[in-house]
Coordinates of C-alpha atoms in Angstrom, one line a residue:
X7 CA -18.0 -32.8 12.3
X8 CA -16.2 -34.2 9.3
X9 CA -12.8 -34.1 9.7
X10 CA -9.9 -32.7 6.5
X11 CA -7.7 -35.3 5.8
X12 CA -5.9 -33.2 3.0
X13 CA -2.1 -33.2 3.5
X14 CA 0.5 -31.5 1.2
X15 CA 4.3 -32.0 1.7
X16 CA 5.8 -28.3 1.0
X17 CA 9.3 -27.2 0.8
X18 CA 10.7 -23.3 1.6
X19 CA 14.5 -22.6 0.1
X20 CA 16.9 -20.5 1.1
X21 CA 19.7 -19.5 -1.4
X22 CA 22.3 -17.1 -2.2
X23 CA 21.8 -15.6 -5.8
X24 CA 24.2 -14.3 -8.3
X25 CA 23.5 -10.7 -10.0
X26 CA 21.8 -11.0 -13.5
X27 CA 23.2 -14.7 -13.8
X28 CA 19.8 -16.3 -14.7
X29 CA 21.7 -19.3 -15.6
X30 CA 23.6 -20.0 -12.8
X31 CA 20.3 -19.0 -10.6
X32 CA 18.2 -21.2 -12.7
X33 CA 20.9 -24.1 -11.9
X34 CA 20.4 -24.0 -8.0
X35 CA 16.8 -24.1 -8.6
X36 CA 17.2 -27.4 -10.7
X37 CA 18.8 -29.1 -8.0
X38 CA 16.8 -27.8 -4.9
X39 CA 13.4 -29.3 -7.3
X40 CA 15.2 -32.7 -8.1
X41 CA 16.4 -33.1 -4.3
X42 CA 12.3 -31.8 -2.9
X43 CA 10.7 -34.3 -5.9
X44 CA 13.3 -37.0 -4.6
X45 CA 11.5 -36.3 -0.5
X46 CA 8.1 -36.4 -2.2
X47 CA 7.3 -32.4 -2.1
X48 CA 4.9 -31.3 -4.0
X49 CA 5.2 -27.6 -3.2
X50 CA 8.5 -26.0 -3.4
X51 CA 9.1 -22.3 -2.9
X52 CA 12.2 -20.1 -3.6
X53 CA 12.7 -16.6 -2.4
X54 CA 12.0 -13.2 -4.0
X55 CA 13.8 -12.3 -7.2
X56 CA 16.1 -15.3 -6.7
X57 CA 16.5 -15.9 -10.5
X58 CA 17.3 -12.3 -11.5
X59 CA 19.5 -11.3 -8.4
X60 CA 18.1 -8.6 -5.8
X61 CA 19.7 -6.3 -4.4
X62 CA 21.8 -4.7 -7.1
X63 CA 19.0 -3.7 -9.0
X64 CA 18.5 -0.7 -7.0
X65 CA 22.1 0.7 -8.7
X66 CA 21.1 0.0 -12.4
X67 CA 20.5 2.6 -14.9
X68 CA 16.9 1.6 -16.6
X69 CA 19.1 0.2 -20.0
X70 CA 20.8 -2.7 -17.8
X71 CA 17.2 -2.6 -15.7
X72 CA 15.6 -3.4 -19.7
X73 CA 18.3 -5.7 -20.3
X74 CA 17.6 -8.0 -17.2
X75 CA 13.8 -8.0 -16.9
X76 CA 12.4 -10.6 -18.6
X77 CA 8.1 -11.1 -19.8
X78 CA 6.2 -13.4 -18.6
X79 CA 4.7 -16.1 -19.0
X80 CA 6.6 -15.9 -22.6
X81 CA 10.7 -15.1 -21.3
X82 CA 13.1 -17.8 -20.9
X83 CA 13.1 -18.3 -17.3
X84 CA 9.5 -18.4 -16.8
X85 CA 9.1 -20.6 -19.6
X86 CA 12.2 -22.9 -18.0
X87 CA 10.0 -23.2 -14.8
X88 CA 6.9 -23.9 -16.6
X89 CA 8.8 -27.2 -18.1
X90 CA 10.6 -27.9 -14.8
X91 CA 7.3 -27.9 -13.0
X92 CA 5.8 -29.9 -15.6
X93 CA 8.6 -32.8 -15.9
X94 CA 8.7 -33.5 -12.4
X95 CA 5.0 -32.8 -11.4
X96 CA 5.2 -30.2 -9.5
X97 CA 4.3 -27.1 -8.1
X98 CA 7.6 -24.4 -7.8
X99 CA 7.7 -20.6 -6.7
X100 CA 10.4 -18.6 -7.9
X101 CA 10.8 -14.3 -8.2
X102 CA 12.3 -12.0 -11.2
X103 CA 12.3 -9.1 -12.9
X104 CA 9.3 -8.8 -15.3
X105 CA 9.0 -6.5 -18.1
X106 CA 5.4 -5.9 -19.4
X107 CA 4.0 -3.2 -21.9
X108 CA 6.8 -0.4 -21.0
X109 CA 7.0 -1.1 -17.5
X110 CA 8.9 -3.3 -14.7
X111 CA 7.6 -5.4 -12.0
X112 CA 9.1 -7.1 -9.1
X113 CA 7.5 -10.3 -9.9
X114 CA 6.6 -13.7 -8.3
X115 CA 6.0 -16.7 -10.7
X116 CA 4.1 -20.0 -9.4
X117 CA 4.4 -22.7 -12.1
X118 CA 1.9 -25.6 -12.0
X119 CA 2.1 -28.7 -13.7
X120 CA -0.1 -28.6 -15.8
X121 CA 1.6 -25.9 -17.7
X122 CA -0.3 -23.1 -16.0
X123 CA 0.9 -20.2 -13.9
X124 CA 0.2 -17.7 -11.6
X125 CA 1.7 -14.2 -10.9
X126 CA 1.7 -11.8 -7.6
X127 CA 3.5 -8.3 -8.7
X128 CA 4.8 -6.9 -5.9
X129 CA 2.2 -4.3 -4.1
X130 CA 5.1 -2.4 -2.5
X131 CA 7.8 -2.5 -4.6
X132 CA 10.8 0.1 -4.0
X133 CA 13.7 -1.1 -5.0
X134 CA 14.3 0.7 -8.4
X135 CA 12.4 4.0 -9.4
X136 CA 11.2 2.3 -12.7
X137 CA 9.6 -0.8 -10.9
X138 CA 6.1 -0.3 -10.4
X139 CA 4.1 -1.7 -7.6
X140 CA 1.0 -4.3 -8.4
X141 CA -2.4 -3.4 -8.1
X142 CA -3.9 -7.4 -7.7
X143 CA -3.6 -10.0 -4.8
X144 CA -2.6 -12.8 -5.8
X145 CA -4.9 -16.5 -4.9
X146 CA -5.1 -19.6 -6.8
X147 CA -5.9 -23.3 -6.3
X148 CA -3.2 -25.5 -5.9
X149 CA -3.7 -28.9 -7.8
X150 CA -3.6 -30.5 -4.7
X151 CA -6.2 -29.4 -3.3
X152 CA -5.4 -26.2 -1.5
X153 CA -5.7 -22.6 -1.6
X154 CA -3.0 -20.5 -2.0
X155 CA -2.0 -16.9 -2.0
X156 CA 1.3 -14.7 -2.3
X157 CA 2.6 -12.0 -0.9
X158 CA 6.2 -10.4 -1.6
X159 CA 8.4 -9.4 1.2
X160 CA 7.2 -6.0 2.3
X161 CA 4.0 -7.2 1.3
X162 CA 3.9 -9.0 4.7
X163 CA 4.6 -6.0 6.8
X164 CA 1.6 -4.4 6.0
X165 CA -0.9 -6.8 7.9
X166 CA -3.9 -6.0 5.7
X167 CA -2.7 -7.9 2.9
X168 CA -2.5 -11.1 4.5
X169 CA -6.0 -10.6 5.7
X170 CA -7.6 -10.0 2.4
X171 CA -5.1 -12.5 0.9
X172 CA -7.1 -14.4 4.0
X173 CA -10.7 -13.2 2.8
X174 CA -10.0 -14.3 -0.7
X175 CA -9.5 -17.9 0.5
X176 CA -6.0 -18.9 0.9
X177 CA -4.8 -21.7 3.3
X178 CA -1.0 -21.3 2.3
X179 CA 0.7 -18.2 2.1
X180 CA 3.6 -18.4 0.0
X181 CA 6.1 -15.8 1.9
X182 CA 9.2 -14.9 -0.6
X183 CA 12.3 -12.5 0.4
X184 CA 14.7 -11.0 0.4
X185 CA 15.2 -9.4 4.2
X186 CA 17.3 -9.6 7.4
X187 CA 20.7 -7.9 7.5
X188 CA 19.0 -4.9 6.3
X189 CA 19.8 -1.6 7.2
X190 CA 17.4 0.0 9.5
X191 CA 16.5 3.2 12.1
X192 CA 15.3 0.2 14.4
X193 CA 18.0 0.5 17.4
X194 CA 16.2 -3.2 18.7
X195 CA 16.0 -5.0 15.3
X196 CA 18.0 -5.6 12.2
X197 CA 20.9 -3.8 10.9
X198 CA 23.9 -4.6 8.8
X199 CA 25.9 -8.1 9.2
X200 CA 29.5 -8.0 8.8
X201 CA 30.6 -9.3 5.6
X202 CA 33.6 -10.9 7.2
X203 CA 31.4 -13.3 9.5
X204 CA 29.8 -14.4 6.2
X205 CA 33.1 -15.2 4.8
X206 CA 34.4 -17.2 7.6
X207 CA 31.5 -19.2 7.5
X208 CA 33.3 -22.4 7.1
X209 CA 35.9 -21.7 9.6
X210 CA 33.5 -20.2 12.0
X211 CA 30.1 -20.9 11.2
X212 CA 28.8 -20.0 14.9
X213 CA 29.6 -16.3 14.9
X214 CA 27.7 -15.7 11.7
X215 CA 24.7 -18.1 12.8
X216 CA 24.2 -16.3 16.1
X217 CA 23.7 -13.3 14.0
X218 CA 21.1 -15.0 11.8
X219 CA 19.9 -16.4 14.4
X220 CA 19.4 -13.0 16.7
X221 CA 17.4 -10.0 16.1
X222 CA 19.0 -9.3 13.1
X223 CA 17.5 -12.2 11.4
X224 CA 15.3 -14.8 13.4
X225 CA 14.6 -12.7 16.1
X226 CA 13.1 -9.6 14.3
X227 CA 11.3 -12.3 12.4
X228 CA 9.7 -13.4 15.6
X229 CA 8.4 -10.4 16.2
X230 CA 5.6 -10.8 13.4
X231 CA 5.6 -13.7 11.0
X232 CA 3.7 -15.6 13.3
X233 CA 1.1 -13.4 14.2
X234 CA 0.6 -13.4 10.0
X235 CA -0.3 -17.3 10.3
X236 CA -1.5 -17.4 13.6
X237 CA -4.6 -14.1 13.3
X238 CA -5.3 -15.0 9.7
X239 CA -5.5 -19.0 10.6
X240 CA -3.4 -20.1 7.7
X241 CA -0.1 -22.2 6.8
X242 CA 2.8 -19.5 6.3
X243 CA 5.9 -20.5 3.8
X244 CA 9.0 -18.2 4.5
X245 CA 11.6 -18.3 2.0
X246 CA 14.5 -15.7 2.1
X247 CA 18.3 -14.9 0.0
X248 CA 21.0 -15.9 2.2
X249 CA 24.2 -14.5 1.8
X250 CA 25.8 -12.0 0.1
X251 CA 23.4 -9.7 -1.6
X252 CA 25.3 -6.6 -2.9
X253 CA 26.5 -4.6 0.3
X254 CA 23.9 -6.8 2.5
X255 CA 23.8 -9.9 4.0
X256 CA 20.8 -12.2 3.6
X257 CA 19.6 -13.9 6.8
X258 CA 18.2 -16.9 5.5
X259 CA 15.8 -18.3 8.2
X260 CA 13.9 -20.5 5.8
X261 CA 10.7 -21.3 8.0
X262 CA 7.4 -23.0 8.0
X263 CA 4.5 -21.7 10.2
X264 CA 1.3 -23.7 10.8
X265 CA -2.2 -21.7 11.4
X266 CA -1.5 -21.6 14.8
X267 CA 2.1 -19.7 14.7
X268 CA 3.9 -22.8 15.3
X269 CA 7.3 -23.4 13.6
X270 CA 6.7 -27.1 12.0
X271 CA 10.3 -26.5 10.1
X272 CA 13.5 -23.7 10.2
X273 CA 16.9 -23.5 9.6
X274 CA 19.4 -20.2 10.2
X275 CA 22.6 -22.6 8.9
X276 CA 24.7 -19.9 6.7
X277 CA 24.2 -22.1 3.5
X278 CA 22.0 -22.3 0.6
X279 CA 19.4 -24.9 2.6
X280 CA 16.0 -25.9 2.0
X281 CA 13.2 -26.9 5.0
X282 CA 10.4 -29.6 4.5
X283 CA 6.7 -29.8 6.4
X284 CA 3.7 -31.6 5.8
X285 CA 1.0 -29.8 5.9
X286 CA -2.1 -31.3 7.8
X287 CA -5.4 -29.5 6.6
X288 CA -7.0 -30.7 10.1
X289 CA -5.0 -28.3 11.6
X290 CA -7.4 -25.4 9.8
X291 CA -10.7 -26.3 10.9
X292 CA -10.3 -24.8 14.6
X293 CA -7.4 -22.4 14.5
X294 CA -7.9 -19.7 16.2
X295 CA -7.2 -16.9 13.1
X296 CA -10.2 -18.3 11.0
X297 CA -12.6 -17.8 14.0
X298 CA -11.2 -13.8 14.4
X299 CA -12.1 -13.6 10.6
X300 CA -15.9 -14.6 11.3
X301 CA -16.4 -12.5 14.1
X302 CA -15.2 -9.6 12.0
X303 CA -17.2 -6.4 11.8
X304 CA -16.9 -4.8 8.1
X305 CA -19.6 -1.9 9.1
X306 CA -16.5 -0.3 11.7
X307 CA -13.8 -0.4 9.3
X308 CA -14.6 1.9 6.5
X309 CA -11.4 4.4 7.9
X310 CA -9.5 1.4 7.0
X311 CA -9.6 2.5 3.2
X312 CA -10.2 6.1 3.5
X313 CA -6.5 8.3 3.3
X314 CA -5.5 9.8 6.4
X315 CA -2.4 11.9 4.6
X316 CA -0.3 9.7 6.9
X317 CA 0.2 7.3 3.6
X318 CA 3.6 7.6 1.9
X319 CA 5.4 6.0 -1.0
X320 CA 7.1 2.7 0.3
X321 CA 10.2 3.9 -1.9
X322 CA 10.5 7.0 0.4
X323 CA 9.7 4.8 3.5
X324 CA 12.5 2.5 2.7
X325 CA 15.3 4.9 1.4
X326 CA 14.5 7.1 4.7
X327 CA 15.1 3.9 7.1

């Protein structure tokens, strides 16, 4: 059997983001590209809404919500990663605010360098009553040869999206967030961080990093990102805020996943940080995932798309947890 020598060198950023300072967001991203392009990436991704600021938004009457968003692909900031992407020869994720014909999406932009881009609008949005949810998934070609879809944050937790992002082709799953520290029901998993840890980091980076690294961050992200690589046999890139994100703190846990589960890079340091993997195509031809996908049987899962009245409005899911 031939073998598939393809390889891609990827990078997954964690960062702290400032509220509706594009500029000062933008900057960060500038320097994480320049320090990837400098390790020879050719894939860097950045979290969910990093260049807008997250969070916050959920607090903002629809005039500041108008005065934030931004179009795309014609608004500054997409247009700034277009060039970006294009100068250095690269491919870069990053997430906004979009506004488009009288409405707002929590958006994901992939700029190629050939001027091009892609965008995933967020299928579950919830974090601001005028934000609508997308309606498309999201899967493209990479000009390096692989397939790649995206999926945004709560996205992930609803496992059928990965597998049709799966049945459309994808290889790499670009994975941006904005998650961990979050407040939850869950007595086992997540909850709120204190804000003081965060601010000692420098003094005391240990107590803040056992949080990150427990099941308020890595720990609860244990509990499933893997399985989203590992039973849809693809390469899984994790990017997250880290920090202070309005009255939350951002885990971080940057992290890349191989199409068996595997972790091939992480950090939980409580810092803006970025993680680099090569990515070995090799790896796809016998995982495990892409053999569950051909055994499938479509004629048993018709229930699967018909309502059950159990379905509910992620916005109410979220502000009831």
């Amino acid at each position: 059997m031939p073998t598939d020598t393809r390889t891609l060198r990827v990078a997954s950023v964690q960062c702290e983001s400032k509220p509706a300072d594009q500029e000062a967001n933008f900057l960060k991203i500038e320097r994480f590209v320049k320090d990837a392009i400098a390790q020879g990436v050719r894939l860097i991704v950045f979290p969910e809404c990093c260049i807008t600021g997250y969070w916050f938004i959920r607090n903002l009457s629809v005039e500041a919500l108008t005065a934030l968003a931004e179009p795309v692909p014609d608004g500054p900031s997409t247009q700034r990663l277009i060039a970006l992407a294009r100068e250095h020869r690269v491919s870069i994720g990053a997430g906004l605010v979009e506004a488009a014909e009288g409405a707002f999406f929590n958006t994901y932009v992939v700029a190629l360098p050939d001027g091009s881009i892609h965008r995933h609008r967020k299928l579950h949005a919830f974090e601001h009553a005028a934000i609508r949810s997308g309606t498309d998934y999201t899967v493209f070609d990479l000009p390096d040869g692989f397939r790649a879809g995206v999926l945004i944050c709560y996205d992930c937790n609803v496992f059928e999206n990965v597998r049709i992002t799966a049945l459309r082709g994808a290889e790499i799953l670009i994975a941006p967030h904005q998650t961990g520290g979050v407040r939850s029901r869950n007595p086992h998993l997540l909850g709120l961080i204190d804000r003081q840890l965060w601010e000692n980091r420098h003094a005391d980076p240990e107590s803040i990093e056992r949080e990150f690294r427990g099941d308020k961050g890595r720990g609860w992200l244990m509990r499933w990102l893997p399985s989203r690589a590992h039973d849809n046999g693809l390469f899984l890139l994790f990017s997250n805020g880290v920090g202070v994100d309005d009255d939350e703190i951002r885990t971080g846990n940057a992290m890349i996943l191989d199409p068996y589960g595997r972790v091939l890079a992480e950090t939980w340091k409580a810092e803006d940080a970025m993680v680099i993997a090569d990515l070995d195509a090799g790896l796809l031809c016998d995982a495990t995932g892409r053999n569950w996908i051909r055994a499938r049987r479509p004629d048993l899962y018709t229930p699967l798309t018909v309502p059950t009245g159990l379905e509910c409005d992620t916005r109410k899911l979220k502000f009831e947890e």
